C-alpha cells in the first residue's frame, strides 16, 4: 500500500509540474499578446501626436513658430486639464479663422485658453464645447456671428456668450436679438 501511495504522489507531482509548465507557456503567450497590443497602442498614440503636429505646422509661419505653438498648447492643456488633441484642433481651427483679422498665434492661444476656461467653469460638456468652438470659428471666419452659430454659443457656452455680450456692451437678451 505504501508503494502504491508513493507512486500516486509521484504521479500527482508529475501532473502538477506539467500543469505548471503548460500554464507558464500560456502566461508567456498572454504576455506576448498584451505586449503587442501595448506596442500597437503606443504606435497609434505616436501617429496621433504626429497628426496634431502636422495640423499645427500647417497653420504656423515657420517650424520654430510651430514648435512654440505646440509647447503653448501643451501648457494650456496642462493648465486647464483639457485634451491636447482638442486644444490643438481648436487652435488650428481658430488660427485659420482669425488669420485674416491680423490676430497672431499668441492671441489665438490666449483665445483657446479663455474658451477652455469658460467651458470648464460653465460646466460645458465635451460635445457641446466642440459644437460651440465649431460655430464660433465659423462665425469668425465669415466675419459674422449670427443664426445657428450664435444660438449654439448661447446654448452651449453661456460664459462665452456673457463675455461676448460684455465686449459688445449689450445684455445677453440684446445679443440674442442681434443674431
XYZ file of N, CA, C and O in Angstrom:
716
model
N 0.814 -1.188 0.000
C 0.000 0.000 0.000
C 0.862 1.258 0.000
O 0.507 2.241 -0.640
N 1.997 1.185 0.715
C 2.887 2.337 0.756
C 3.488 2.581 -0.609
O 3.696 3.725 -1.031
N 3.772 1.453 -1.320
C 4.360 1.577 -2.640
C 3.375 2.237 -3.602
O 3.728 3.109 -4.401
N 2.084 1.881 -3.507
C 1.047 2.458 -4.355
C 0.860 3.937 -4.029
O 0.730 4.770 -4.927
N 0.858 4.271 -2.737
C 0.687 5.669 -2.329
C 1.854 6.503 -2.826
O 1.683 7.633 -3.301
N 3.058 5.986 -2.748
C 4.240 6.706 -3.224
C 4.157 6.943 -4.719
O 4.516 8.012 -5.224
N 3.677 5.934 -5.471
C 3.526 6.086 -6.918
C 2.478 7.133 -7.255
O 2.639 7.929 -8.186
N 1.383 7.134 -6.484
C 0.332 8.131 -6.701
C 0.842 9.552 -6.445
O 0.501 10.479 -7.169
N 1.656 9.691 -5.414
C 2.210 11.009 -5.087
C 3.140 11.469 -6.207
O 3.099 12.624 -6.642
N 3.995 10.545 -6.692
C 4.916 10.899 -7.782
C 4.128 11.267 -9.045
O 4.446 12.209 -9.753
N 3.068 10.485 -9.314
C 2.220 10.748 -10.477
C 1.558 12.123 -10.354
O 1.516 12.897 -11.301
N 1.048 12.425 -9.164
C 0.413 13.725 -8.903
C 1.422 14.858 -9.045
O 1.140 15.895 -9.639
N 2.634 14.655 -8.536
C 3.690 15.669 -8.633
C 4.062 15.901 -10.100
O 4.292 17.028 -10.540
N 4.110 14.831 -10.862
C 4.421 14.958 -12.287
C 3.351 15.734 -13.029
O 3.651 16.579 -13.874
N 2.096 15.450 -12.710
C 0.989 16.188 -13.342
C 1.026 17.669 -12.970
O 0.790 18.539 -13.808
N 1.312 17.954 -11.698
C 1.386 19.348 -11.247
C 2.522 20.070 -11.964
O 2.380 21.216 -12.393
N 3.653 19.394 -12.126
C 4.792 20.001 -12.822
C 4.433 20.279 -14.273
O 4.745 21.343 -14.807
N 3.759 19.326 -14.927
C 3.346 19.507 -16.316
C 2.358 20.671 -16.434
O 2.444 21.481 -17.347
N 1.412 20.764 -15.484
C 0.433 21.857 -15.493
C 1.134 23.200 -15.322
O 0.778 24.183 -15.967
N 2.167 23.233 -14.450
C 2.923 24.471 -14.255
C 3.620 24.887 -15.549
O 3.620 26.048 -15.926
N 4.187 23.931 -16.235
C 4.885 24.224 -17.493
C 3.891 24.732 -18.530
O 4.125 25.732 -19.210
N 2.735 24.039 -18.638
C 1.727 24.462 -19.605
C 1.166 25.846 -19.252
O 0.966 26.692 -20.113
N 0.921 26.090 -17.949
C 0.420 27.401 -17.524
C 1.464 28.480 -17.798
O 1.140 29.572 -18.243
N 2.742 28.148 -17.557
C 3.819 29.095 -17.826
C 3.850 29.480 -19.298
O 4.029 30.633 -19.648
N 3.629 28.499 -20.189
C 3.576 28.778 -21.621
C 2.394 29.655 -21.978
O 2.500 30.572 -22.787
N 1.248 29.359 -21.361
C 0.050 30.167 -21.590
C 0.269 31.594 -21.100
O -0.077 32.551 -21.774
N 0.879 31.722 -19.926
C 1.163 33.048 -19.380
C 2.082 33.825 -20.307
O 1.884 35.005 -20.574
N 3.099 33.158 -20.856
C 4.008 33.796 -21.801
C 3.274 34.265 -23.049
O 3.526 35.354 -23.559
N 2.350 33.434 -23.536
C 1.577 33.811 -24.726
C 0.702 35.019 -24.431
O 0.606 35.946 -25.250
N 0.065 35.021 -23.275
C -0.791 36.153 -22.885
C 0.046 37.419 -22.755
O -0.345 38.486 -23.241
N 1.216 37.307 -22.134
C 2.086 38.474 -22.003
C 2.517 38.993 -23.370
O 2.606 40.192 -23.594
N 2.784 38.071 -24.303
C 3.162 38.465 -25.663
C 2.055 39.245 -26.349
O 2.304 40.257 -27.008
N 0.810 38.780 -26.190
C -0.337 39.467 -26.796
C -0.504 40.848 -26.176
O -0.691 41.849 -26.881
N -0.406 40.923 -24.862
C -0.537 42.211 -24.166
C 0.570 43.163 -24.620
O 0.326 44.331 -24.902
N 1.785 42.655 -24.751
C 2.897 43.490 -25.207
C 2.635 44.008 -26.622
O 2.820 45.182 -26.915
N 2.186 43.114 -27.506
C 1.916 43.508 -28.896
C 0.827 44.576 -28.950
O 0.932 45.552 -29.705
N -0.233 44.400 -28.148
C -1.303 45.404 -28.118
C -0.786 46.731 -27.576
O -1.147 47.790 -28.070
N 0.068 46.658 -26.563
C 0.644 47.877 -25.989
C 1.500 48.617 -26.997
O 1.420 49.835 -27.135
N 2.321 47.889 -27.734
C 3.169 48.498 -28.759
C 2.296 49.134 -29.837
O 2.541 50.264 -30.267
N 1.249 48.413 -30.230
C 0.341 48.944 -31.252
C -0.303 50.247 -30.783
O -0.431 51.202 -31.539
N -0.712 50.271 -29.504
C -1.346 51.471 -28.967
C -0.337 52.618 -28.888
O -0.669 53.761 -29.193
N 0.885 52.314 -28.515
C 1.921 53.349 -28.449
C 2.185 53.911 -29.844
O 2.289 55.120 -30.026
N 2.261 53.024 -30.841
C 2.465 53.479 -32.219
C 1.294 54.350 -32.655
O 1.475 55.397 -33.274
N 0.075 53.929 -32.276
C -1.117 54.705 -32.621
C -1.074 56.081 -31.962
O -1.404 57.080 -32.593
N -0.667 56.124 -30.694
C -0.566 57.413 -30.000
C 0.490 58.294 -30.659
O 0.286 59.498 -30.816
N 1.603 57.691 -31.055
C 2.648 58.449 -31.736
C 2.140 59.023 -33.043
O 2.411 60.172 -33.380
N 1.383 58.227 -33.767
C 0.814 58.681 -35.032
C -0.184 59.811 -34.800
O -0.205 60.786 -35.547
N -1.004 59.691 -33.771
C -1.978 60.744 -33.453
C -1.259 62.037 -33.093
O -1.669 63.122 -33.514
N -0.169 61.928 -32.338
C 0.596 63.109 -31.965
C 1.223 63.751 -33.202
O 1.232 64.977 -33.343
N 1.729 62.921 -34.120
C 2.289 63.454 -35.361
C 1.221 64.198 -36.161
O 1.508 65.237 -36.762
N -0.007 63.684 -36.156
C -1.101 64.356 -36.853
C -1.357 65.732 -36.240
O -1.587 66.706 -36.958
N -1.321 65.798 -34.909
C -1.503 67.094 -34.235
C -0.399 68.069 -34.647
O -0.671 69.234 -34.950
N 0.832 67.570 -34.635
C 1.946 68.435 -35.018
C 1.806 68.926 -36.458
O 2.103 70.084 -36.750
N 1.346 68.054 -37.347
C 1.151 68.456 -38.740
C 0.104 69.551 -38.860
O 0.272 70.496 -39.640
N -0.980 69.426 -38.082
C -2.018 70.472 -38.114
C -1.456 71.807 -37.643
O -1.749 72.857 -38.214
N -0.671 71.764 -36.566
C -0.092 72.997 -36.030
C 0.937 73.560 -37.014
O 0.996 74.775 -37.233
N 1.733 72.690 -37.639
C 2.700 73.148 -38.646
C 1.993 73.857 -39.796
O 2.478 74.860 -40.308
N 0.843 73.320 -40.192
C 0.110 73.875 -41.340
C -0.399 75.287 -41.080
O -0.556 76.061 -42.021
N -0.658 75.623 -39.829
C -1.205 76.956 -39.533
C -0.161 77.897 -38.934
O -0.490 79.005 -38.537
N 1.084 77.438 -38.883
C 2.160 78.256 -38.328
C 3.040 78.765 -39.461
O 3.152 78.138 -40.507
N 3.678 79.889 -39.233
C 4.501 80.510 -40.261
C 5.843 79.835 -40.483
O 6.413 79.934 -41.553
N 6.369 79.156 -39.475
C 7.677 78.513 -39.589
C 7.716 77.310 -38.651
O 6.833 77.140 -37.806
N 8.756 76.510 -38.787
C 8.872 75.353 -37.905
C 9.141 75.797 -36.463
O 8.672 75.168 -35.511
N 9.866 76.898 -36.300
C 10.126 77.422 -34.948
C 8.817 77.900 -34.310
O 8.556 77.640 -33.129
N 7.988 78.591 -35.099
C 6.693 79.046 -34.584
C 5.797 77.852 -34.263
O 5.101 77.849 -33.251
N 5.841 76.828 -35.112
C 5.030 75.628 -34.885
C 5.437 74.946 -33.582
O 4.578 74.537 -32.795
N 6.743 74.833 -33.344
C 7.232 74.214 -32.108
C 6.789 75.028 -30.891
O 6.348 74.470 -29.879
N 6.895 76.340 -30.990
C 6.466 77.214 -29.894
C 4.961 77.098 -29.674
O 4.495 77.037 -28.526
N 4.192 77.055 -30.761
C 2.733 76.907 -30.648
C 2.379 75.587 -29.980
O 1.489 75.533 -29.119
N 3.069 74.509 -30.362
C 2.781 73.199 -29.777
C 3.079 73.211 -28.277
O 2.297 72.663 -27.490
N 4.175 73.828 -27.883
C 4.503 73.927 -26.456
C 3.446 74.741 -25.707
O 3.057 74.399 -24.595
N 2.999 75.823 -26.319
C 1.956 76.649 -25.703
C 0.669 75.851 -25.532
O 0.029 75.911 -24.481
N 0.305 75.089 -26.550
C -0.923 74.284 -26.495
C -0.810 73.198 -25.421
O -1.770 72.943 -24.690
N 0.364 72.585 -25.299
C 0.588 71.603 -24.230
C 0.392 72.270 -22.866
O -0.224 71.700 -21.967
N 0.942 73.469 -22.720
C 0.803 74.202 -21.460
C -0.652 74.510 -21.145
O -1.093 74.387 -19.997
N -1.415 74.910 -22.160
C -2.845 75.188 -21.977
C -3.562 73.920 -21.534
O -4.390 73.945 -20.617
N -3.227 72.803 -22.165
C -3.852 71.524 -21.811
C -3.565 71.162 -20.367
O -4.461 70.741 -19.631
N -2.308 71.314 -19.971
C -1.924 71.008 -18.585
C -2.624 71.939 -17.601
O -3.144 71.503 -16.578
N -2.633 73.219 -17.918
C -3.197 74.225 -17.011
C -4.714 74.104 -16.855
O -5.240 74.288 -15.762
N -5.396 73.799 -17.950
C -6.860 73.749 -17.898
C -7.402 72.334 -17.719
O -8.608 72.157 -17.554
N -6.525 71.339 -17.785
C -6.967 69.954 -17.632
C -7.814 69.490 -18.810
O -8.709 68.668 -18.653
N -7.507 70.008 -19.986
C -8.267 69.663 -21.185
C -7.375 68.902 -22.159
O -6.153 68.898 -22.039
N -7.991 68.288 -23.124
C -7.321 67.410 -24.077
C -6.366 68.156 -25.008
O -6.723 69.178 -25.595
N -5.169 67.604 -25.167
C -4.195 68.166 -26.095
C -4.747 68.123 -27.520
O -4.630 69.099 -28.264
N -5.361 67.018 -27.886
C -5.906 66.872 -29.241
C -6.985 67.923 -29.508
O -6.995 68.559 -30.564
N -7.867 68.110 -28.551
C -8.929 69.104 -28.710
C -8.350 70.502 -28.798
O -8.766 71.310 -29.636
N -7.378 70.798 -27.951
C -6.781 72.134 -27.955
C -6.006 72.413 -29.237
O -6.063 73.521 -29.779
N -5.302 71.406 -29.736
C -4.567 71.586 -30.994
C -5.549 71.807 -32.148
O -5.339 72.671 -32.997
N -6.618 71.043 -32.144
C -7.640 71.196 -33.182
C -8.293 72.576 -33.097
O -8.489 73.243 -34.118
N -8.619 72.995 -31.891
C -9.226 74.315 -31.679
C -8.273 75.417 -32.130
O -8.675 76.356 -32.816
N -7.012 75.289 -31.749
C -6.015 76.283 -32.137
C -5.948 76.385 -33.662
O -5.981 77.480 -34.219
N -5.841 75.234 -34.328
C -5.723 75.233 -35.793
C -6.960 75.851 -36.432
O -6.855 76.681 -37.344
N -8.122 75.477 -35.930
C -9.383 75.995 -36.486
C -9.478 77.514 -36.295
O -9.827 78.243 -37.226
N -9.161 77.978 -35.093
C -9.235 79.419 -34.812
C -8.135 80.189 -35.532
O -8.347 81.330 -35.953
N -6.982 79.564 -35.677
C -5.874 80.225 -36.378
C -6.268 80.500 -37.828
O -6.010 81.581 -38.356
N -6.890 79.516 -38.449
C -7.349 79.693 -39.831
C -8.428 80.774 -39.892
O -8.412 81.645 -40.759
N -9.360 80.719 -38.945
C -10.489 81.659 -38.948
C -10.068 83.094 -38.666
O -10.705 84.035 -39.136
N -8.987 83.277 -37.908
C -8.602 84.632 -37.490
C -7.384 85.176 -38.230
O -7.009 86.323 -38.008
N -6.801 84.391 -39.072
C -5.585 84.821 -39.779
C -5.804 86.129 -40.531
O -4.971 87.028 -40.493
N -6.940 86.259 -41.200
C -7.234 87.479 -41.977
C -7.597 88.666 -41.105
O -7.703 89.785 -41.595
N -7.802 88.430 -39.821
C -8.139 89.523 -38.903
C -6.892 90.127 -38.261
O -7.003 91.032 -37.434
N -5.728 89.608 -38.625
C -4.479 90.135 -38.080
C -4.188 89.648 -36.670
O -3.401 90.267 -35.959
N -4.808 88.564 -36.267
C -4.581 88.015 -34.924
C -3.419 87.033 -35.004
O -3.438 86.102 -35.808
N -2.403 87.238 -34.159
C -1.227 86.369 -34.205
C -1.435 85.090 -33.390
O -2.463 84.904 -32.737
N -0.446 84.222 -33.440
C -0.531 82.923 -32.761
C -0.696 83.065 -31.249
O -1.417 82.286 -30.622
N -0.026 84.037 -30.678
C -0.123 84.249 -29.228
C -1.540 84.589 -28.794
O -2.056 84.057 -27.814
N -2.168 85.483 -29.541
C -3.555 85.852 -29.209
C -4.509 84.700 -29.478
O -5.482 84.517 -28.754
N -4.206 83.907 -30.517
C -5.036 82.730 -30.791
C -4.925 81.741 -29.636
O -5.929 81.189 -29.188
N -3.718 81.534 -29.137
C -3.518 80.633 -27.996
C -4.265 81.145 -26.765
O -4.884 80.366 -26.033
N -4.223 82.459 -26.545
C -4.975 83.035 -25.422
C -6.472 82.811 -25.586
O -7.185 82.568 -24.610
N -6.953 82.875 -26.810
C -8.363 82.626 -27.081
C -8.721 81.174 -26.771
O -9.758 80.898 -26.161
N -7.848 80.245 -27.164
C -8.068 78.826 -26.861
C -8.148 78.628 -25.347
O -9.051 77.945 -24.842
N -7.230 79.249 -24.630
C -7.203 79.133 -23.166
C -8.473 79.720 -22.550
O -9.104 79.104 -21.679
N -8.873 80.886 -23.010
C -10.088 81.537 -22.493
C -11.323 80.693 -22.773
O -12.188 80.535 -21.905
N -11.408 80.161 -23.987
C -12.543 79.291 -24.324
C -12.588 78.079 -23.397
O -13.648 77.741 -22.857
N -11.432 77.440 -23.210
C -11.383 76.273 -22.326
C -11.820 76.619 -20.910
O -12.581 75.881 -20.287
N -11.315 77.714 -20.413
C -11.665 78.112 -19.055
C -13.158 78.400 -18.940
O -13.786 78.026 -17.959
N -13.730 79.036 -19.957
C -15.168 79.326 -19.893
C -15.986 78.040 -19.974
O -17.009 77.914 -19.315
N -15.527 77.065 -20.753
C -16.242 75.794 -20.841
C -16.151 75.028 -19.527
O -17.139 74.477 -19.046
N -14.954 74.995 -18.942
C -14.772 74.273 -17.674
C -15.595 74.929 -16.569
O -16.337 74.259 -15.854
N -15.494 76.255 -16.446
C -16.234 76.964 -15.397
C -17.743 76.892 -15.601
O -18.503 76.849 -14.639
N -18.169 76.881 -16.856
C -19.596 76.830 -17.163
C -20.173 75.426 -17.154
O -21.368 75.247 -17.363
N -19.314 74.412 -16.944
C -19.788 73.039 -16.916
C -20.206 72.522 -18.285
O -21.026 71.612 -18.390
N -19.640 73.083 -19.330
C -19.974 72.669 -20.692
C -19.336 71.316 -20.981
O -18.151 71.118 -20.735
N -20.117 70.381 -21.504
C -19.616 69.059 -21.862
C -18.742 69.106 -23.097
O -18.748 70.090 -23.845
N -18.006 68.027 -23.332
C -17.059 67.974 -24.445
C -17.742 68.161 -25.795
O -17.260 68.923 -26.639
N -18.862 67.497 -26.013
C -19.522 67.622 -27.321
C -20.117 69.015 -27.506
O -20.076 69.572 -28.609
N -20.643 69.585 -26.430
C -21.168 70.952 -26.514
C -20.041 71.940 -26.801
O -20.206 72.875 -27.586
N -18.896 71.734 -26.151
C -17.743 72.618 -26.356
C -17.263 72.531 -27.799
O -16.986 73.555 -28.427
N -17.176 71.296 -28.334
C -16.761 71.135 -29.732
C -17.713 71.868 -30.673
O -17.294 72.549 -31.607
N -19.005 71.720 -30.413
C -20.009 72.382 -31.242
C -19.868 73.900 -31.160
O -19.887 74.590 -32.185
N -19.716 74.410 -29.949
C -19.571 75.866 -29.773
C -18.310 76.378 -30.455
O -18.329 77.441 -31.097
N -17.220 75.630 -30.354
C -15.964 76.048 -30.986
C -16.122 76.061 -32.503
O -15.670 76.985 -33.182
N -16.769 75.023 -33.028
C -17.001 74.964 -34.478
C -17.820 76.165 -34.931
O -17.456 76.856 -35.894
N -18.906 76.433 -34.219
C -19.778 77.549 -34.590
C -19.057 78.883 -34.429
O -19.181 79.769 -35.280
N -18.303 79.018 -33.351
C -17.574 80.250 -33.087
C -16.532 80.500 -34.180
O -16.422 81.612 -34.712
N -15.779 79.461 -34.534
C -14.745 79.640 -35.566
C -15.370 79.915 -36.932
O -14.828 80.693 -37.716
N -16.520 79.303 -37.213
C -17.209 79.604 -38.471
C -17.676 81.056 -38.499
O -17.576 81.727 -39.531
N -18.178 81.525 -37.368
C -18.592 82.923 -37.279
C -17.421 83.865 -37.471
O -17.528 84.874 -38.182
N -16.275 83.550 -36.862
C -15.090 84.389 -37.027
C -14.621 84.387 -38.478
O -14.244 85.426 -39.017
N -14.653 83.210 -39.095
C -14.197 83.103 -40.485
C -15.085 83.909 -41.433
O -14.597 84.511 -42.383
N -16.377 83.927 -41.152
C -17.291 84.657 -42.034
C -17.395 86.137 -41.663
O -17.962 86.924 -42.412
N -16.862 86.497 -40.499
C -16.934 87.886 -40.062
C -18.245 88.229 -39.387
O -18.502 89.383 -39.071
N -19.097 87.211 -39.176
C -20.401 87.427 -38.531
C -20.731 86.249 -37.645
O -20.551 85.108 -38.029
N -21.248 86.568 -36.499
C -21.716 85.545 -35.569
C -23.223 85.718 -35.485
O -23.717 86.609 -34.806
N -23.934 84.907 -36.221
C -25.380 85.062 -36.293
C -26.057 83.704 -36.431
O -25.395 82.692 -36.579
N -27.351 83.683 -36.385
C -28.134 82.479 -36.632
C -27.728 81.295 -35.781
O -27.611 81.396 -34.566
N -27.509 80.160 -36.451
C -27.158 78.918 -35.759
C -25.877 79.048 -34.954
O -25.760 78.475 -33.878
N -24.918 79.792 -35.499
C -23.651 79.957 -34.797
C -23.870 80.629 -33.445
O -23.405 80.165 -32.411
N -24.602 81.725 -33.457
C -24.850 82.457 -32.220
C -25.726 81.643 -31.267
O -25.451 81.576 -30.071
N -26.750 80.995 -31.799
C -27.624 80.166 -30.951
C -26.837 79.056 -30.262
O -27.028 78.786 -29.081
N -25.956 78.435 -31.010
C -25.142 77.351 -30.444
C -24.295 77.860 -29.282
O -24.195 77.212 -28.243
N -23.700 79.020 -29.441
C -22.867 79.596 -28.375
C -23.725 79.990 -27.184
O -23.362 79.738 -26.035
N -24.862 80.595 -27.442
C -25.755 80.994 -26.353
C -26.214 79.786 -25.540
O -26.321 79.850 -24.320
N -26.475 78.664 -26.217
C -26.961 77.464 -25.533
C -25.840 76.640 -24.920
O -25.977 76.150 -23.802
N -24.744 76.474 -25.651
C -23.686 75.560 -25.223
C -22.623 76.205 -24.351
O -21.970 75.511 -23.577
N -22.416 77.480 -24.519
C -21.319 78.150 -23.826
C -21.793 79.470 -23.221
O -21.438 80.549 -23.699
N -22.586 79.386 -22.171
C -23.146 80.615 -21.605
C -22.096 81.618 -21.119
O -22.304 82.824 -21.259
N -20.985 81.141 -20.582
C -19.954 82.087 -20.132
C -19.295 82.793 -21.310
O -18.978 83.982 -21.232
N -19.108 82.086 -22.408
C -18.574 82.716 -23.617
C -19.573 83.748 -24.130
O -19.189 84.853 -24.512
N -20.843 83.401 -24.111
C -21.887 84.341 -24.549
C -21.876 85.593 -23.670
O -21.994 86.713 -24.177
N -21.702 85.412 -22.366
C -21.633 86.565 -21.456
C -20.433 87.448 -21.795
O -20.537 88.679 -21.796
N -19.290 86.811 -22.090
C -18.091 87.581 -22.444
C -18.294 88.343 -23.746
O -17.879 89.502 -23.866
N -18.948 87.697 -24.717
C -19.231 88.377 -25.986
C -20.141 89.576 -25.761
O -19.890 90.664 -26.282
N -21.197 89.367 -24.984
C -22.145 90.450 -24.708
C -21.440 91.613 -24.004
O -21.643 92.786 -24.353
N -20.602 91.267 -23.031
C -19.869 92.298 -22.290
C -18.959 93.097 -23.222
O -18.902 94.331 -23.160
N -18.249 92.417 -24.110
C -17.346 93.088 -25.047
C -18.105 93.988 -26.015
O -17.601 95.015 -26.446
N -19.335 93.577 -26.345
C -20.155 94.372 -27.266
C -20.960 95.450 -26.542
O -21.595 96.285 -27.183
N -20.962 95.406 -25.208
C -21.704 96.395 -24.423
C -23.204 96.187 -24.473
O -23.965 97.164 -24.448
N -23.629 94.927 -24.592
C -25.065 94.606 -24.642
C -25.374 93.508 -23.614
O -24.484 92.887 -23.069
N -26.658 93.316 -23.368
C -27.084 92.234 -22.484
C -27.171 90.944 -23.296
O -27.130 90.971 -24.531
N -27.318 89.828 -22.609
C -27.480 88.541 -23.292
C -28.746 88.585 -24.177
O -28.726 88.107 -25.314
N -29.814 89.170 -23.662
C -31.050 89.304 -24.446
C -30.829 90.112 -25.714
O -31.310 89.752 -26.794
N -30.092 91.211 -25.582
C -29.792 92.031 -26.759
C -28.874 91.294 -27.725
O -29.025 91.407 -28.949
N -27.942 90.510 -27.180
C -27.056 89.694 -28.026
C -27.882 88.682 -28.822
O -27.659 88.499 -30.006
N -28.849 88.082 -28.145
C -29.735 87.115 -28.797
C -30.482 87.783 -29.970
O -30.610 87.197 -31.034
N -30.936 89.005 -29.759
C -31.670 89.749 -30.803
C -30.760 90.143 -31.955
O -31.213 90.255 -33.091
N -29.462 90.366 -31.678
C -28.517 90.730 -32.731
C -28.365 89.597 -33.758
O -28.078 89.859 -34.921
N -28.513 88.362 -33.262
C -28.335 87.195 -34.140
C -29.531 86.936 -34.956
O -29.620 86.365 -35.963
